[in-house]
Amino acid sequence: MVTPAAPPDLAVRVGTVSLKNPVLSASGTFGYGLEFAPFYDISRLGAVIVKGLSLLPSPGNAPQRIVETAAGMLNAIGLQNIGVERFVAEVAPRLEEAGAVFVANIYGRTVDEYEAVARRLSDLPALAAIELNASCPNVKEGGILFGSSPHGLSGLTRRVRAATAKPLWVKLSPNVADIGSMARSAEDAGADAVSLINTIVGMAVDHKTRRPRLANVTGGLSGPAIKPVALRMVWEACRAVKIPVIGIGGIQTAEDALEFLLVGAAAVQVGTANFRNPNACVEIIDGIRDFLVREKISRLEEYRGGLLS
Ligand SMILES: Cc1cc2nc3c(=O)[nH]c(=O)nc-3n(C[C@H](O)[C@H](O)[C@H](O)COP(=O)(O)O)c2cc1C
């Protein structure tokens, strides 16, 4: 009789944070996590990353805020969110109750505001990490202003680093000339990991009405269209820094996720795919497991970073 082989080990580490698998929900595409509980047990995810939180609630930009494109979407939500206080009081206890590992994505209009949000979240013992959104292209202040120069990014990272003892992941903008030097700035300023990419600035117009399709005129492109750009940037970042790199951009299938892991990503985030298929994240986890079984690989760590030249 053949004894069935033990299931492969999908566990990964992002610095000091241990995750049961490498699949995380990308901020802004998964609500506050609880919205997906009717579809599956959200504790199955490596981690849930919640919509970007600011100090005060924000209604975001005026509509129209989303446009579908040939291979993805453009959004200019403008960081609509319930504010950090409501998150701490109402959402975090429910995520904890659901057994989910959760990470808070944060955003501020000023460095002081970023610091205040990080400080407030530090009181949550169950929070696994803080992800600093230094890269939102859809707000006039903050975000991209800090995230588009190595100097701005390192100043912001240093201040938030000093404000919290939580693991700090810095999310990078792809709208820069040299992603490697941005990743290095975050690392030098004390980031525990970098995550990339955020959306690529794009635009859509209506040739009949002669108007922009988004009220904000420009928006962030996400989805399968950006995957090759994201993969290249993740590969470059992995070669530029020693801290873990989390890969994001156009991941829809287990094969997509495996490609990012192969070039060295410690974990991946799934964003726009959640809109098309609410089960995308768990299907990707199952697909990674099936691949490892077929290839007779007992630990994901044996495969990760193994790109041949
Ligand atoms: C509707 C929408 C809202 C988003 N909101 C945030 C946000 O609040 N904070 C953030 O860091 N990234 C945000 N993002 C960027 C995603 O987390 C992700 O980096 C990007 O969409 C690329 O991944 P994807 O191609 O898998 O969607 C948002 C993306 C979309 C589509």
Coordinates of C-alpha atoms and ligand atoms in Angstrom, one line a residue:
M1 CA 0.0 0.0 0.0
V2 CA 1.3 3.5 -0.9
T3 CA 1.1 5.9 1.9
P4 CA -0.1 9.3 0.7
A5 CA 2.6 12.0 0.8
A6 CA 2.2 14.8 3.3
P7 CA 0.7 17.9 1.8
P8 CA 3.3 20.4 0.7
D9 CA 4.3 23.1 3.1
L10 CA 3.2 26.5 1.8
A11 CA 4.4 28.5 4.8
V12 CA 6.5 31.6 4.2
R13 CA 8.0 34.4 6.3
V14 CA 7.9 38.1 5.6
G15 CA 10.7 39.2 7.9
T16 CA 9.4 38.3 11.4
V17 CA 5.9 37.6 10.2
S18 CA 5.1 34.0 9.6
L19 CA 2.3 33.2 7.2
K20 CA 0.6 29.9 6.5
N21 CA 0.8 30.5 2.8
P22 CA 2.0 33.3 0.5
V23 CA -1.3 34.6 -0.8
L24 CA -2.5 38.0 0.6
S25 CA -5.4 40.2 -0.5
A26 CA -4.3 43.5 -1.9
S27 CA -5.4 46.7 -0.2
G28 CA -8.5 48.3 -1.7
T29 CA -9.7 45.3 -3.5
F30 CA -10.9 43.2 -0.6
G31 CA -12.8 45.8 1.6
Y32 CA -12.0 45.2 5.2
G33 CA -11.9 41.4 4.7
L34 CA -15.2 40.7 6.3
E35 CA -17.1 41.4 3.1
F36 CA -15.5 38.2 1.7
A37 CA -16.5 36.0 4.6
P38 CA -19.7 34.9 2.8
F39 CA -17.6 33.4 0.1
Y40 CA -15.0 31.5 2.1
D41 CA -13.2 31.3 5.4
I42 CA -10.9 34.3 5.3
S43 CA -8.5 32.7 7.8
R44 CA -7.4 30.6 4.9
L45 CA -5.5 33.5 3.4
G46 CA -1.8 34.2 4.2
A47 CA -3.1 37.5 5.4
V48 CA -5.9 40.0 4.7
I49 CA -4.7 43.5 3.9
V50 CA -7.4 46.1 4.4
K51 CA -8.4 49.2 2.5
G52 CA -6.0 52.1 3.2
L53 CA -6.8 53.7 6.5
S54 CA -6.5 57.4 7.3
L55 CA -6.8 59.3 10.5
L56 CA -10.3 60.6 9.8
P57 CA -13.0 58.9 7.6
S58 CA -12.9 60.0 4.0
P59 CA -15.5 59.9 1.2
G60 CA -12.9 59.6 -1.5
N61 CA -13.2 61.2 -4.9
A62 CA -16.4 62.0 -6.7
P63 CA -17.7 59.5 -9.2
Q64 CA -17.0 58.3 -11.9
R65 CA -14.2 56.5 -10.1
I66 CA -13.8 53.2 -12.0
V67 CA -13.4 52.4 -15.7
E68 CA -12.9 49.0 -17.2
T69 CA -10.0 48.7 -19.7
A70 CA -9.0 46.0 -22.2
A71 CA -7.1 44.0 -19.7
G72 CA -7.8 45.5 -16.3
M73 CA -9.2 48.6 -14.8
L74 CA -8.5 52.2 -14.0
N75 CA -9.5 53.5 -10.6
A76 CA -9.5 56.8 -8.9
I77 CA -11.3 55.9 -5.6
G78 CA -9.2 58.5 -3.7
L79 CA -8.8 56.4 -0.6
Q80 CA -12.4 56.3 0.7
N81 CA -12.3 54.7 4.1
I82 CA -13.9 54.5 7.5
G83 CA -11.0 56.0 9.4
V84 CA -8.6 54.4 11.8
E85 CA -10.8 54.7 15.0
R86 CA -13.8 52.8 13.5
F87 CA -11.4 50.2 12.2
V88 CA -9.8 49.7 15.6
A89 CA -13.2 49.6 17.4
E90 CA -15.4 47.7 15.0
V91 CA -13.5 45.9 12.3
A92 CA -10.3 44.6 13.9
P93 CA -12.1 42.6 16.7
R94 CA -14.2 40.9 14.0
L95 CA -11.1 40.0 11.9
E96 CA -9.5 38.6 15.0
E97 CA -12.7 36.6 15.8
A98 CA -12.6 35.2 12.2
G99 CA -9.1 33.9 12.9
A100 CA -7.7 36.1 10.1
V101 CA -4.1 37.3 10.0
F102 CA -4.5 41.0 9.1
V103 CA -2.4 43.9 7.9
A104 CA -3.4 47.5 7.9
N105 CA -2.6 49.6 4.9
I106 CA -2.2 53.2 5.9
Y107 CA -2.3 56.6 4.3
G108 CA -1.8 60.2 5.4
R109 CA -2.1 63.6 3.9
T110 CA 1.0 64.7 5.9
V111 CA 3.8 62.8 7.6
D112 CA 2.3 63.6 11.0
E113 CA -0.9 62.0 9.9
Y114 CA 0.8 58.8 8.8
E115 CA 2.6 58.7 12.2
A116 CA -0.7 59.2 14.1
V117 CA -2.4 56.4 12.2
A118 CA 0.6 54.0 12.7
R119 CA 0.6 54.9 16.4
R120 CA -3.1 54.2 16.9
L121 CA -2.8 50.8 15.1
S122 CA 0.2 49.9 17.3
D123 CA -2.3 49.3 20.2
L124 CA -3.8 46.3 18.3
P125 CA -1.9 43.2 19.5
A126 CA -3.5 41.1 16.7
L127 CA -2.3 43.3 13.9
A128 CA 0.4 41.5 12.0
A129 CA 2.0 44.4 10.2
I130 CA 1.5 47.9 8.9
E131 CA 1.7 48.5 5.1
L132 CA 2.6 52.1 4.3
N133 CA 0.9 53.3 1.1
A134 CA 3.6 55.7 -0.1
S135 CA 2.3 55.4 -3.6
C136 CA -1.4 56.3 -4.3
P137 CA -1.6 58.1 -7.6
N138 CA -5.2 59.2 -7.0
V139 CA -5.0 61.8 -4.3
K140 CA -3.7 65.3 -4.6
E141 CA -1.8 65.4 -1.3
G142 CA 0.3 62.7 0.4
G143 CA 0.8 59.3 -1.2
I144 CA 2.7 59.8 -4.4
L145 CA 4.3 63.0 -3.2
F146 CA 6.3 61.0 -0.6
G147 CA 6.6 57.9 -2.8
S148 CA 8.1 59.3 -6.0
S149 CA 11.5 60.4 -4.8
P150 CA 14.0 58.3 -2.7
H151 CA 14.4 61.3 -0.4
G152 CA 10.7 61.7 0.2
L153 CA 10.3 58.0 0.7
S154 CA 13.1 57.6 3.2
G155 CA 11.9 60.6 5.2
L156 CA 8.4 59.2 5.5
T157 CA 9.6 55.6 6.2
R158 CA 12.0 56.8 8.9
R159 CA 9.3 58.8 10.7
V160 CA 6.7 56.0 10.6
R161 CA 9.4 53.5 11.6
A162 CA 10.0 55.5 14.8
A163 CA 6.3 55.7 15.5
T164 CA 5.5 52.0 15.7
A165 CA 7.1 48.7 16.8
K166 CA 4.9 46.8 14.3
P167 CA 6.6 45.2 11.3
L168 CA 6.6 47.9 8.6
W169 CA 6.0 47.1 5.0
V170 CA 6.5 49.9 2.5
K171 CA 4.4 49.8 -0.6
L172 CA 6.2 51.2 -3.6
S173 CA 4.9 53.1 -6.6
P174 CA 5.8 51.9 -10.1
N175 CA 5.6 55.5 -11.4
V176 CA 9.3 56.1 -10.8
A177 CA 12.4 55.8 -12.9
D178 CA 14.4 53.3 -10.8
I179 CA 12.4 50.9 -8.6
G180 CA 15.6 49.4 -7.2
S181 CA 16.8 52.7 -5.6
M182 CA 13.3 53.2 -4.2
A183 CA 13.4 49.8 -2.6
R184 CA 16.8 50.5 -1.2
S185 CA 15.6 53.9 0.3
A186 CA 12.8 52.1 2.1
E187 CA 15.3 49.4 3.3
D188 CA 17.8 51.9 4.5
A189 CA 15.1 53.9 6.4
G190 CA 14.1 50.8 8.4
A191 CA 11.3 49.0 6.4
D192 CA 10.9 45.4 7.2
A193 CA 9.7 44.6 3.7
V194 CA 8.7 46.3 0.5
S195 CA 5.5 45.5 -1.5
L196 CA 5.1 46.4 -5.1
I197 CA 3.6 47.5 -7.4
N198 CA 0.8 49.9 -6.7
T199 CA -1.2 51.0 -9.8
I200 CA 0.3 52.6 -12.9
V201 CA -1.0 56.1 -13.7
G202 CA -3.3 56.0 -16.8
M203 CA -6.2 57.8 -18.3
A204 CA -9.4 57.1 -20.3
V205 CA -11.4 59.6 -22.4
D206 CA -14.7 59.3 -24.3
H207 CA -14.2 60.3 -27.9
K208 CA -17.9 61.1 -28.3
T209 CA -18.6 63.3 -25.3
R210 CA -15.0 64.6 -25.5
R211 CA -14.6 64.2 -21.7
P212 CA -12.4 62.2 -19.4
R213 CA -14.1 59.1 -18.2
L214 CA -12.8 59.5 -14.6
A215 CA -13.9 62.6 -12.6
N216 CA -10.3 62.7 -11.4
V217 CA -9.2 62.6 -15.1
T218 CA -6.3 60.2 -14.4
G219 CA -6.4 57.0 -12.4
G220 CA -4.4 53.9 -11.5
L221 CA -4.2 51.0 -13.9
S222 CA -4.4 47.5 -12.4
G223 CA -5.1 43.9 -13.5
P224 CA -3.5 41.6 -16.0
A225 CA -2.3 44.5 -18.2
I226 CA 0.3 45.4 -15.6
K227 CA 1.6 41.9 -14.8
P228 CA 4.8 42.0 -17.0
V229 CA 5.8 45.4 -15.6
A230 CA 5.1 44.3 -12.1
L231 CA 7.1 41.1 -12.5
R232 CA 10.1 43.0 -13.9
M233 CA 10.0 45.5 -11.0
V234 CA 9.7 42.7 -8.4
W235 CA 12.6 40.9 -10.0
E236 CA 14.7 44.2 -9.9
A237 CA 13.7 44.9 -6.3
C238 CA 14.6 41.4 -5.2
R239 CA 18.1 42.0 -6.5
A240 CA 18.4 45.5 -5.0
V241 CA 17.5 44.7 -1.3
K242 CA 18.0 42.1 1.4
I243 CA 14.6 42.6 3.0
P244 CA 11.6 40.6 1.7
V245 CA 9.8 41.8 -1.4
I246 CA 6.0 41.2 -1.7
G247 CA 4.9 40.9 -5.4
I248 CA 1.7 42.6 -6.6
G249 CA 0.3 43.3 -10.0
G250 CA -2.1 41.4 -12.3
I251 CA -2.0 38.1 -10.4
Q252 CA -5.1 36.1 -11.4
T253 CA -4.0 32.5 -11.3
A254 CA -1.7 30.2 -9.3
E255 CA 0.7 30.3 -12.3
D256 CA 0.9 34.1 -12.1
A257 CA 1.6 33.8 -8.4
L258 CA 4.3 31.2 -8.9
E259 CA 6.0 33.4 -11.4
F260 CA 6.4 36.2 -8.8
L261 CA 7.6 33.7 -6.2
L262 CA 10.1 32.2 -8.7
V263 CA 11.7 35.6 -9.3
G264 CA 12.1 35.9 -5.5
A265 CA 9.0 37.4 -4.0
A266 CA 8.5 36.3 -0.4
A267 CA 4.7 36.5 -0.8
V268 CA 2.1 37.9 -3.3
Q269 CA -1.0 40.0 -3.2
V270 CA -4.0 39.5 -5.3
G271 CA -6.0 42.7 -6.2
T272 CA -8.2 43.2 -9.2
A273 CA -8.8 39.5 -9.7
N274 CA -11.0 39.6 -6.6
F275 CA -13.5 41.8 -8.5
R276 CA -13.9 39.2 -11.3
N277 CA -13.8 36.2 -9.1
P278 CA -14.4 36.6 -5.3
N279 CA -12.8 33.1 -4.8
A280 CA -9.6 34.1 -6.6
C281 CA -7.3 34.1 -3.6
V282 CA -8.3 30.6 -2.3
E283 CA -8.3 29.2 -5.9
I284 CA -4.7 30.5 -6.2
I285 CA -3.7 28.9 -2.8
D286 CA -5.2 25.6 -4.0
G287 CA -3.5 25.9 -7.4
I288 CA -0.1 26.5 -5.8
R289 CA -0.5 23.4 -3.6
D290 CA -1.6 21.3 -6.6
F291 CA 1.5 22.5 -8.6
L292 CA 3.9 21.5 -5.7
V293 CA 2.2 18.1 -5.4
R294 CA 2.5 17.5 -9.2
E295 CA 6.2 18.6 -9.2
K296 CA 6.9 16.6 -6.0
I297 CA 8.2 19.7 -4.1
S298 CA 7.6 19.3 -0.4
R299 CA 8.2 23.0 0.6
L300 CA 7.4 26.1 -1.3
E301 CA 10.6 27.6 0.0
E302 CA 12.5 25.0 -2.2
Y303 CA 10.9 26.6 -5.3
R304 CA 10.8 30.3 -4.3
G305 CA 13.6 32.4 -5.9
G306 CA 14.8 29.6 -8.1
L307 CA 14.7 31.4 -11.4
L308 CA 17.2 29.9 -13.8
S309 CA 19.2 32.1 -16.1
Ligands
LIG1 C1 -10.2 49.8 -6.6 C2 -8.8 49.8 -6.0 C3 -8.5 50.4 -4.8 C4 -7.2 50.4 -4.3 N1 -6.9 50.9 -3.1 C5 -5.7 50.9 -2.5 C6 -5.4 51.4 -1.2 O1 -6.3 51.8 -0.5 N2 -4.1 51.3 -0.8 C7 -3.1 50.7 -1.5 O2 -1.9 50.7 -1.1 N3 -3.3 50.2 -2.8 C8 -4.6 50.3 -3.3 N4 -4.9 49.7 -4.5 C9 -3.8 49.1 -5.3 C10 -3.8 47.5 -5.1 O3 -3.6 47.2 -3.8 C11 -2.7 46.9 -6.0 O4 -1.4 47.4 -5.6 C12 -2.9 47.1 -7.5 O5 -4.2 47.1 -7.8 C13 -2.1 46.2 -8.4 O6 -2.5 44.8 -8.2 P1 -3.7 44.1 -9.1 O7 -3.2 44.2 -10.5 O8 -3.7 42.7 -8.6 O9 -5.0 44.8 -8.8 C14 -6.2 49.7 -5.0 C15 -6.5 49.1 -6.3 C16 -7.8 49.1 -6.8 C17 -8.1 48.5 -8.1

